[in-house]
C-alpha positions as CSV (number, residue, x, y, z in Angstrom):
1,X,37.1,30.7,-26.6
2,X,34.1,28.7,-25.4
3,X,33.0,30.3,-22.1
4,X,31.5,27.3,-20.6
5,X,34.5,25.2,-21.3
6,X,37.4,27.8,-20.9
7,X,38.9,25.7,-18.0
8,X,39.3,22.5,-20.1
9,X,41.6,24.2,-22.9
10,X,45.1,24.0,-21.9
11,X,47.9,26.0,-23.1
12,X,50.9,23.8,-24.5
13,X,54.3,24.7,-23.9
14,X,57.5,23.0,-25.5
15,X,61.2,23.0,-24.9
16,X,62.1,23.2,-28.5
17,X,60.5,23.1,-32.1
18,X,61.6,19.5,-32.3
19,X,59.8,18.6,-29.4
20,X,56.6,20.3,-30.6
21,X,56.4,18.2,-33.9
22,X,56.8,15.0,-31.9
23,X,54.4,15.1,-29.0
24,X,54.6,11.5,-28.2
25,X,58.4,12.2,-27.3
26,X,57.3,15.3,-25.5
27,X,54.9,13.3,-23.1
28,X,57.5,10.7,-22.5
29,X,60.1,13.7,-21.4
30,X,57.6,15.1,-19.3
31,X,56.8,11.7,-17.5
32,X,60.4,11.0,-17.1
33,X,61.3,14.3,-15.6
34,X,60.8,13.3,-11.9
35,X,62.2,10.1,-10.5
36,X,59.3,8.9,-8.1
37,X,55.7,8.5,-9.0
38,X,53.2,6.9,-6.6
39,X,51.3,5.5,-9.8
40,X,53.4,2.1,-9.8
41,X,52.7,1.6,-6.0
42,X,49.1,2.2,-6.3
43,X,48.7,-0.2,-9.3
44,X,50.6,-2.8,-7.2
45,X,48.2,-2.4,-4.4
46,X,45.3,-2.5,-6.5
47,X,46.4,-5.6,-8.3
48,X,47.0,-7.4,-5.1
49,X,50.9,-7.8,-5.5
50,X,51.3,-6.5,-1.9
51,X,51.0,-9.3,0.7
52,X,50.4,-8.7,4.1
53,X,54.1,-9.1,5.0
54,X,55.2,-6.5,2.5
55,X,52.4,-4.1,3.7
56,X,53.5,-4.5,7.4
57,X,57.2,-4.0,6.3
58,X,56.2,-0.5,4.8
59,X,54.0,0.6,7.7
60,X,56.7,-0.4,10.2
61,X,59.3,1.7,8.3
62,X,56.9,4.7,8.1
63,X,56.2,4.2,11.9
64,X,60.0,4.1,12.5
65,X,60.9,7.1,10.7
66,X,58.0,9.1,12.1
67,X,58.8,8.2,15.7
68,X,62.6,9.1,15.1
69,X,61.6,12.4,14.1
70,X,59.8,13.0,17.4
71,X,62.8,12.5,19.6
72,X,63.5,15.6,21.7
73,X,67.0,16.8,22.2
74,X,68.2,16.3,25.9
75,X,67.9,19.5,28.1
76,X,71.2,21.2,28.8
77,X,71.5,23.3,31.6
78,X,73.7,26.4,31.7
79,X,75.9,26.4,34.8
80,X,78.6,28.9,35.7
81,X,82.3,28.2,35.0
82,X,84.1,26.5,38.0
83,X,87.0,24.5,37.1
84,X,88.0,22.2,34.2
85,X,88.7,19.0,35.9
86,X,89.5,15.6,34.0
87,X,90.9,12.2,35.2
88,X,94.3,13.5,34.8
89,X,93.8,16.6,36.8
90,X,92.8,20.2,36.9
91,X,93.9,22.3,34.1
92,X,94.7,26.0,35.1
93,X,95.0,27.6,31.5
94,X,91.9,29.6,32.8
95,X,92.8,31.8,35.5
96,X,89.7,33.3,37.6
97,X,89.2,36.8,37.1
98,X,91.5,37.1,34.2
99,X,90.3,37.6,30.6
100,X,91.2,35.1,27.9
101,X,90.6,35.1,24.1
102,X,89.6,32.5,21.6
103,X,88.5,32.8,18.0
104,X,85.3,31.1,16.5
105,X,83.2,31.5,13.5
106,X,79.5,31.7,12.8
107,X,77.6,32.3,9.6
108,X,80.8,32.9,7.4
109,X,82.0,35.8,9.9
110,X,85.1,35.2,12.1
111,X,84.9,36.2,15.7
112,X,87.6,36.9,18.3
113,X,85.7,36.5,21.8
114,X,86.8,37.9,25.0
115,X,85.8,35.9,27.9
116,X,86.2,36.0,31.6
117,X,85.3,33.0,34.0
118,X,83.7,31.3,31.2
119,X,81.3,34.1,30.1
120,X,82.0,36.0,26.8
121,X,82.3,39.7,27.2
122,X,83.0,41.2,24.0
123,X,82.8,40.1,20.2
124,X,85.2,41.5,17.8
125,X,86.0,40.6,14.1
126,X,88.7,38.5,13.3
127,X,91.2,39.9,10.9
128,X,92.8,36.6,10.0
129,X,89.3,35.0,8.8
130,X,89.4,34.7,4.9
131,X,85.8,35.7,4.3
132,X,84.9,38.4,6.8
133,X,88.6,40.0,7.1
134,X,87.7,41.6,10.4
135,X,84.3,43.1,9.6
136,X,81.7,42.6,12.0
137,X,78.3,44.1,11.8
138,X,75.5,44.9,14.2
139,X,74.1,41.6,14.1
140,X,77.5,40.1,14.7
141,X,77.9,42.4,17.9
142,X,74.4,41.4,19.0
143,X,75.1,37.7,18.8
144,X,76.8,38.1,22.3
145,X,73.2,38.1,23.7
146,X,72.7,34.6,22.3
147,X,75.7,33.4,24.2
148,X,74.2,34.2,27.5
149,X,71.7,32.2,29.6
150,X,68.4,32.2,27.6
151,X,66.6,32.4,31.0
152,X,67.9,36.0,31.7
153,X,65.5,38.8,32.3
154,X,63.1,39.4,29.5
155,X,61.9,42.6,30.6
156,X,62.2,45.5,33.2
157,X,61.9,44.7,37.0
158,X,61.8,46.8,40.0
159,X,63.0,45.9,43.6
160,X,60.4,46.5,46.3
161,X,60.6,45.1,50.0
162,X,63.5,43.1,49.0
163,X,61.8,41.2,46.1
164,X,62.0,41.6,42.5
165,X,58.8,42.4,40.8
166,X,58.2,42.5,37.1
167,X,56.9,46.0,35.9
168,X,55.6,47.3,32.6
169,X,57.8,49.6,30.3
170,X,55.5,52.4,30.8
171,X,55.9,52.4,34.6
172,X,59.7,52.2,33.9
173,X,59.7,55.2,31.8
174,X,57.5,57.1,34.4
175,X,60.1,56.3,37.2
176,X,63.0,57.3,35.1
177,X,61.3,60.7,34.1
178,X,60.6,61.3,37.9
179,X,64.2,60.6,38.9
180,X,65.5,63.2,35.9
């Protein structure tokens, strides 16, 4: 191996011995492996086959696709459950203060959700689900936290003078140790 030109030497790989014997067919097969290549488009641009109208069409399509990707989802605010009212009237299938159950699924796991006043309270595995068959792991049990308000408290807090103040975990630990 030449030490100066070691990067110029390339190892050759073939799919079969027949392809090794026929290098032209191997190169053609390698070129046709992928569907798109920018080479024909670049050649058309260099030869001047693209007129201004075609160029503007392509640029407009690119701008449109880029701007569609930048659209934000509308903000959805979480509000407490009050009553289900429609044009036909009020539905009373949910009694205030009374728990109700419903089945749902997420990530291939069946859930039975116990809910009261529109807030989920307990998640359990659904025995009728064909995949999980009633099994619900720790991550499934913890999924109830994702069903609550994302603006909930993210850390410890203390009430002093009638106001809620955020405190550090270390100060919470010391207050608990003092109380014990």
